Amino acid sequence: MKILALDSSGLVATVAVVEDDNLLAEYTVNYKKTHSQTLLPMLDTIASMIELDLDSIDAIAVAKGPGSFTGLRIGSATAKGLGLALDKPLIGIPTVDGLAYNLYGTDKLICPLMDARRNQVYTGIYEFVKEEFHVLDAQMAVPIDEIARRLNSYGREVIFLGDGVPVFSERLAELMQVPYSFAPAHMNKQRASAVAVLALSYAKAGKTETAEQHMPDYLRPSQAEREREERENAGKC
């Protein structure tokens, strides 16, 4: 099965093509450019380099959220457009799950941290048991203190990764009561190859959707929506 995967949920833009157990190509850029400027050109470059006929793709996987609202919209719109044009199914992968899958095979707890602003993180808790991926706490938006409390309750060593690590590393040093470490640079950000491989298992389980059905999972209201709600609540006082 051949999967085209996209992830533009954070600062990183990444595109990959995986066929069964073979990574055919991956293009990842961690630079402050709008994903609308980078995602399709990256796909065009990969397609040219590996002489990819897009009609040969079996499904399109996309990191569906949480993450940057703009980035998620761009990724979802790109995936939906390709799905409609090529008449291919989509596979929406939870962003935090895809991040955690980067650390395949570790015996430690995995905790991705994506900076969600306002002292919150998009996060979850994961582990691998005999090479099987397990979700212990599904992706959520919580204060950094809350995820530290949950991790401490497990009493196990933790590996952190994601763009929230440099933001909250000092706070983690104060909060963590169990051993922990940070993933190295080649494993600590979004990678479309991880999204693609995880999507293979989704496809085998029949977890696909049509392009029309696909929607991003923002996990919480946007800043504009939150500010509007705050103004409305203030007006009621």
mmCIF file of C-alpha atoms in Angstrom:
data_model
loop_
_atom_site.group_PDB
_atom_site.id
_atom_site.type_symbol
_atom_site.label_atom_id
_atom_site.label_comp_id
_atom_site.label_asym_id
_atom_site.label_seq_id
_atom_site.Cartn_x
_atom_site.Cartn_y
_atom_site.Cartn_z
ATOM 1 C CA MET A 1 0.000 0.000 0.000
ATOM 2 C CA LYS A 2 1.321 3.419 -0.973
ATOM 3 C CA ILE A 3 0.606 6.369 1.330
ATOM 4 C CA LEU A 4 1.222 10.044 0.686
ATOM 5 C CA ALA A 5 1.470 11.867 4.026
ATOM 6 C CA LEU A 6 1.362 15.569 4.902
ATOM 7 C CA ASP A 7 1.937 17.376 8.183
ATOM 8 C CA SER A 8 1.745 21.147 8.512
ATOM 9 C CA SER A 9 0.381 21.253 12.051
ATOM 10 C CA GLY A 10 3.305 23.234 13.493
ATOM 11 C CA LEU A 11 6.356 25.186 12.339
ATOM 12 C CA VAL A 12 7.562 22.117 10.459
ATOM 13 C CA ALA A 13 6.256 21.359 6.980
ATOM 14 C CA THR A 14 6.801 17.756 5.992
ATOM 15 C CA VAL A 15 5.748 15.472 3.139
ATOM 16 C CA ALA A 16 6.512 11.772 2.698
ATOM 17 C CA VAL A 17 5.654 8.770 0.555
ATOM 18 C CA VAL A 18 5.720 5.310 2.130
ATOM 19 C CA GLU A 19 4.998 2.074 0.295
ATOM 20 C CA ASP A 20 4.440 -0.845 2.684
ATOM 21 C CA ASP A 21 7.677 -1.047 4.728
ATOM 22 C CA ASN A 22 9.649 1.204 2.411
ATOM 23 C CA LEU A 23 10.101 4.974 2.855
ATOM 24 C CA LEU A 24 10.386 6.215 -0.736
ATOM 25 C CA ALA A 25 10.873 9.908 0.003
ATOM 26 C CA GLU A 26 10.571 12.526 2.724
ATOM 27 C CA TYR A 27 10.950 16.291 2.574
ATOM 28 C CA THR A 28 10.969 18.204 5.858
ATOM 29 C CA VAL A 29 11.550 21.917 6.407
ATOM 30 C CA ASN A 30 11.638 23.657 9.783
ATOM 31 C CA TYR A 31 11.702 27.288 8.752
ATOM 32 C CA LYS A 32 9.415 30.289 9.216
ATOM 33 C CA LYS A 33 7.632 30.209 5.902
ATOM 34 C CA THR A 34 3.907 29.948 5.359
ATOM 35 C CA HIS A 35 2.974 26.346 4.656
ATOM 36 C CA SER A 36 0.893 27.520 1.725
ATOM 37 C CA GLN A 37 4.229 28.549 0.169
ATOM 38 C CA THR A 38 6.006 25.281 0.881
ATOM 39 C CA LEU A 39 3.704 22.247 1.017
ATOM 40 C CA LEU A 40 2.772 21.840 -2.652
ATOM 41 C CA PRO A 41 6.270 22.732 -3.953
ATOM 42 C CA MET A 42 7.688 20.094 -1.586
ATOM 43 C CA LEU A 43 5.225 17.539 -2.930
ATOM 44 C CA ASP A 44 6.109 18.495 -6.511
ATOM 45 C CA THR A 45 9.819 18.040 -5.734
ATOM 46 C CA ILE A 46 9.282 14.605 -4.192
ATOM 47 C CA ALA A 47 7.056 13.506 -7.063
ATOM 48 C CA SER A 48 9.706 14.589 -9.560
ATOM 49 C CA MET A 49 12.603 12.978 -7.682
ATOM 50 C CA ILE A 50 10.953 9.546 -7.364
ATOM 51 C CA GLU A 51 8.943 9.792 -10.614
ATOM 52 C CA LEU A 52 5.738 9.461 -8.638
ATOM 53 C CA ASP A 53 2.466 9.060 -10.474
ATOM 54 C CA LEU A 54 -0.037 10.474 -7.996
ATOM 55 C CA ASP A 55 -2.688 8.112 -9.364
ATOM 56 C CA SER A 56 -0.620 5.253 -7.903
ATOM 57 C CA ILE A 57 -1.238 6.545 -4.366
ATOM 58 C CA ASP A 58 -3.692 4.396 -2.403
ATOM 59 C CA ALA A 59 -4.501 6.944 0.295
ATOM 60 C CA ILE A 60 -3.554 10.387 1.566
ATOM 61 C CA ALA A 61 -2.671 10.737 5.248
ATOM 62 C CA VAL A 62 -2.691 14.086 6.999
ATOM 63 C CA ALA A 63 -1.968 15.239 10.541
ATOM 64 C CA LYS A 64 -5.465 16.388 11.466
ATOM 65 C CA GLY A 65 -4.693 18.289 14.657
ATOM 66 C CA PRO A 66 -4.258 19.727 17.116
ATOM 67 C CA GLY A 67 -1.713 22.368 16.225
ATOM 68 C CA SER A 68 -1.476 25.706 14.483
ATOM 69 C CA PHE A 69 -4.968 26.618 13.263
ATOM 70 C CA THR A 70 -3.600 28.086 10.036
ATOM 71 C CA GLY A 71 -1.251 25.162 9.474
ATOM 72 C CA LEU A 72 -4.021 22.626 10.047
ATOM 73 C CA ARG A 73 -6.309 24.401 7.600
ATOM 74 C CA ILE A 74 -3.587 24.431 4.942
ATOM 75 C CA GLY A 75 -2.763 20.749 5.456
ATOM 76 C CA SER A 76 -6.384 19.660 5.460
ATOM 77 C CA ALA A 77 -7.257 21.785 2.427
ATOM 78 C CA THR A 78 -4.282 20.338 0.536
ATOM 79 C CA ALA A 79 -5.199 16.765 1.471
ATOM 80 C CA LYS A 80 -8.880 17.301 0.633
ATOM 81 C CA GLY A 81 -7.999 18.858 -2.715
ATOM 82 C CA LEU A 82 -5.729 15.969 -3.619
ATOM 83 C CA GLY A 83 -8.294 13.442 -2.412
ATOM 84 C CA LEU A 84 -11.028 14.989 -4.536
ATOM 85 C CA ALA A 85 -8.840 15.373 -7.610
ATOM 86 C CA LEU A 86 -7.414 11.847 -7.399
ATOM 87 C CA ASP A 87 -10.531 10.168 -5.952
ATOM 88 C CA LYS A 88 -8.495 8.752 -3.059
ATOM 89 C CA PRO A 89 -9.468 8.174 0.581
ATOM 90 C CA LEU A 90 -8.019 10.273 3.383
ATOM 91 C CA ILE A 91 -6.605 9.079 6.701
ATOM 92 C CA GLY A 92 -6.628 11.660 9.480
ATOM 93 C CA ILE A 93 -3.892 11.038 12.047
ATOM 94 C CA PRO A 94 -3.950 12.773 15.445
ATOM 95 C CA THR A 95 -0.971 15.127 15.390
ATOM 96 C CA VAL A 96 0.283 14.202 18.859
ATOM 97 C CA ASP A 97 0.056 10.473 18.057
ATOM 98 C CA GLY A 98 2.172 11.043 14.946
ATOM 99 C CA LEU A 99 4.772 12.899 16.994
ATOM 100 C CA ALA A 100 4.925 10.108 19.570
ATOM 101 C CA TYR A 101 5.385 7.505 16.833
ATOM 102 C CA ASN A 102 8.782 9.061 16.049
ATOM 103 C CA LEU A 103 10.120 7.251 19.121
ATOM 104 C CA TYR A 104 9.091 3.790 17.946
ATOM 105 C CA GLY A 105 10.322 0.959 20.145
ATOM 106 C CA THR A 106 11.418 2.900 23.219
ATOM 107 C CA ASP A 107 10.705 1.294 26.604
ATOM 108 C CA LYS A 108 10.097 4.721 28.191
ATOM 109 C CA LEU A 109 6.911 6.744 28.342
ATOM 110 C CA ILE A 110 6.591 9.156 25.424
ATOM 111 C CA CYS A 111 5.215 12.647 25.983
ATOM 112 C CA PRO A 112 4.989 15.034 23.012
ATOM 113 C CA LEU A 113 4.670 18.712 23.918
ATOM 114 C CA MET A 114 3.314 21.222 21.425
ATOM 115 C CA ASP A 115 3.154 24.814 22.615
ATOM 116 C CA ALA A 116 -0.544 25.769 22.761
ATOM 117 C CA ARG A 117 0.106 29.231 24.301
ATOM 118 C CA ARG A 118 -1.297 30.523 27.588
ATOM 119 C CA ASN A 119 0.932 28.084 29.497
ATOM 120 C CA GLN A 120 -0.852 25.135 27.880
ATOM 121 C CA VAL A 121 0.390 22.279 25.738
ATOM 122 C CA TYR A 122 -1.130 19.898 23.238
ATOM 123 C CA THR A 123 0.085 16.610 24.600
ATOM 124 C CA GLY A 124 -0.634 12.961 25.388
ATOM 125 C CA ILE A 125 1.069 9.969 26.973
ATOM 126 C CA TYR A 126 2.145 6.939 24.941
ATOM 127 C CA GLU A 127 4.184 3.752 25.136
ATOM 128 C CA PHE A 128 5.329 0.845 23.004
ATOM 129 C CA VAL A 129 4.719 -2.670 24.313
ATOM 130 C CA LYS A 130 6.342 -5.425 22.256
ATOM 131 C CA GLU A 131 6.497 -2.993 19.324
ATOM 132 C CA GLU A 132 2.783 -2.179 19.616
ATOM 133 C CA PHE A 133 1.791 1.473 19.962
ATOM 134 C CA HIS A 134 -0.407 2.218 22.972
ATOM 135 C CA VAL A 135 -2.214 5.452 23.811
ATOM 136 C CA LEU A 136 -2.264 5.812 27.608
ATOM 137 C CA ASP A 137 -3.705 9.332 27.681
ATOM 138 C CA ALA A 138 -5.197 10.549 24.410
ATOM 139 C CA GLN A 139 -4.149 13.907 23.000
ATOM 140 C CA MET A 140 -5.408 16.844 25.031
ATOM 141 C CA ALA A 141 -4.887 20.549 25.690
ATOM 142 C CA VAL A 142 -3.826 21.042 29.328
ATOM 143 C CA PRO A 143 -1.564 23.257 31.448
ATOM 144 C CA ILE A 144 2.044 22.058 31.645
ATOM 145 C CA ASP A 145 1.587 21.471 35.390
ATOM 146 C CA GLU A 146 -1.232 19.011 34.690
ATOM 147 C CA ILE A 147 0.702 16.824 32.247
ATOM 148 C CA ALA A 148 3.685 16.790 34.637
ATOM 149 C CA ARG A 149 1.377 15.621 37.437
ATOM 150 C CA ARG A 150 0.013 12.810 35.274
ATOM 151 C CA LEU A 151 3.479 11.686 34.235
ATOM 152 C CA ASN A 152 4.724 11.666 37.809
ATOM 153 C CA SER A 153 1.815 9.423 38.773
ATOM 154 C CA TYR A 154 3.058 6.720 36.374
ATOM 155 C CA GLY A 155 6.403 6.534 38.171
ATOM 156 C CA ARG A 156 8.313 5.781 34.953
ATOM 157 C CA GLU A 157 11.044 7.454 32.932
ATOM 158 C CA VAL A 158 9.776 9.831 30.241
ATOM 159 C CA ILE A 159 11.043 11.111 26.901
ATOM 160 C CA PHE A 160 9.749 14.534 25.830
ATOM 161 C CA LEU A 161 9.693 15.833 22.265
ATOM 162 C CA GLY A 162 8.049 18.585 20.253
ATOM 163 C CA ASP A 163 8.234 22.354 19.884
ATOM 164 C CA GLY A 164 7.016 22.800 23.456
ATOM 165 C CA VAL A 165 10.237 21.379 24.901
ATOM 166 C CA PRO A 166 12.339 24.585 24.686
ATOM 167 C CA VAL A 167 9.366 26.615 25.905
ATOM 168 C CA PHE A 168 8.723 24.520 29.018
ATOM 169 C CA SER A 169 12.076 22.853 29.793
ATOM 170 C CA GLU A 170 12.766 25.075 32.798
ATOM 171 C CA ARG A 171 9.286 24.496 34.196
ATOM 172 C CA LEU A 172 9.660 20.743 33.698
ATOM 173 C CA ALA A 173 12.861 20.828 35.746
ATOM 174 C CA GLU A 174 10.782 22.187 38.627
ATOM 175 C CA LEU A 175 7.814 19.843 38.197
ATOM 176 C CA MET A 176 9.154 16.427 37.212
ATOM 177 C CA GLN A 177 9.689 13.875 39.974
ATOM 178 C CA VAL A 178 10.649 10.979 37.666
ATOM 179 C CA PRO A 179 13.692 10.652 35.373
ATOM 180 C CA TYR A 180 13.231 12.271 31.985
ATOM 181 C CA SER A 181 15.127 13.189 28.835
ATOM 182 C CA PHE A 182 14.575 15.021 25.554
ATOM 183 C CA ALA A 183 14.543 13.398 22.120
ATOM 184 C CA PRO A 184 17.434 14.325 19.780
ATOM 185 C CA ALA A 185 17.004 16.760 16.899
ATOM 186 C CA HIS A 186 16.286 14.148 14.210
ATOM 187 C CA MET A 187 13.345 12.760 16.202
ATOM 188 C CA ASN A 188 11.841 15.699 18.080
ATOM 189 C CA LYS A 189 9.613 17.381 15.484
ATOM 190 C CA GLN A 190 6.786 16.348 13.184
ATOM 191 C CA ARG A 191 7.743 13.908 10.427
ATOM 192 C CA ALA A 192 5.414 12.902 7.638
ATOM 193 C CA SER A 193 7.043 9.468 7.488
ATOM 194 C CA ALA A 194 5.742 8.717 10.996
ATOM 195 C CA VAL A 195 2.288 9.924 9.951
ATOM 196 C CA ALA A 196 2.442 7.660 6.893
ATOM 197 C CA VAL A 197 3.503 4.536 8.789
ATOM 198 C CA LEU A 198 0.849 5.101 11.442
ATOM 199 C CA ALA A 199 -1.666 5.604 8.619
ATOM 200 C CA LEU A 200 -0.857 2.131 7.277
ATOM 201 C CA SER A 201 -2.213 0.590 10.469
ATOM 202 C CA TYR A 202 -5.271 2.870 10.281
ATOM 203 C CA ALA A 203 -5.924 1.740 6.719
ATOM 204 C CA LYS A 204 -5.677 -1.936 7.674
ATOM 205 C CA ALA A 205 -8.245 -1.278 10.408
ATOM 206 C CA GLY A 206 -10.552 0.456 7.913
ATOM 207 C CA LYS A 207 -10.119 3.902 9.490
ATOM 208 C CA THR A 208 -10.359 5.948 6.321
ATOM 209 C CA GLU A 209 -12.674 8.734 5.241
ATOM 210 C CA THR A 210 -13.620 10.552 2.084
ATOM 211 C CA ALA A 211 -12.207 13.947 1.234
ATOM 212 C CA GLU A 212 -15.666 15.414 1.839
ATOM 213 C CA GLN A 213 -15.819 13.905 5.338
ATOM 214 C CA HIS A 214 -12.401 15.085 6.506
ATOM 215 C CA MET A 215 -12.240 17.898 9.051
ATOM 216 C CA PRO A 216 -9.333 19.209 11.166
ATOM 217 C CA ASP A 217 -9.462 18.514 14.902
ATOM 218 C CA TYR A 218 -8.547 21.793 16.581
ATOM 219 C CA LEU A 219 -9.114 20.342 20.074
ATOM 220 C CA ARG A 220 -10.019 23.758 21.465
ATOM 221 C CA PRO A 221 -11.503 27.031 20.163
ATOM 222 C CA SER A 222 -9.260 29.419 18.249
ATOM 223 C CA GLN A 223 -7.852 32.513 19.976
ATOM 224 C CA ALA A 224 -10.366 34.698 18.146
ATOM 225 C CA GLU A 225 -13.223 32.477 19.335
ATOM 226 C CA ARG A 226 -11.908 32.496 22.907
ATOM 227 C CA GLU A 227 -11.552 36.277 22.904
ATOM 228 C CA ARG A 228 -15.089 36.686 21.537
ATOM 229 C CA GLU A 229 -16.433 34.388 24.268
ATOM 230 C CA GLU A 230 -14.533 36.382 26.916
ATOM 231 C CA ARG A 231 -16.029 39.645 25.617
ATOM 232 C CA GLU A 232 -19.524 38.133 25.593
ATOM 233 C CA ASN A 233 -19.109 36.807 29.128
ATOM 234 C CA ALA A 234 -17.786 40.186 30.302
ATOM 235 C CA GLY A 235 -20.822 41.886 28.783
ATOM 236 C CA LYS A 236 -23.129 39.651 30.823
ATOM 237 C CA CYS A 237 -21.536 40.719 34.116
#
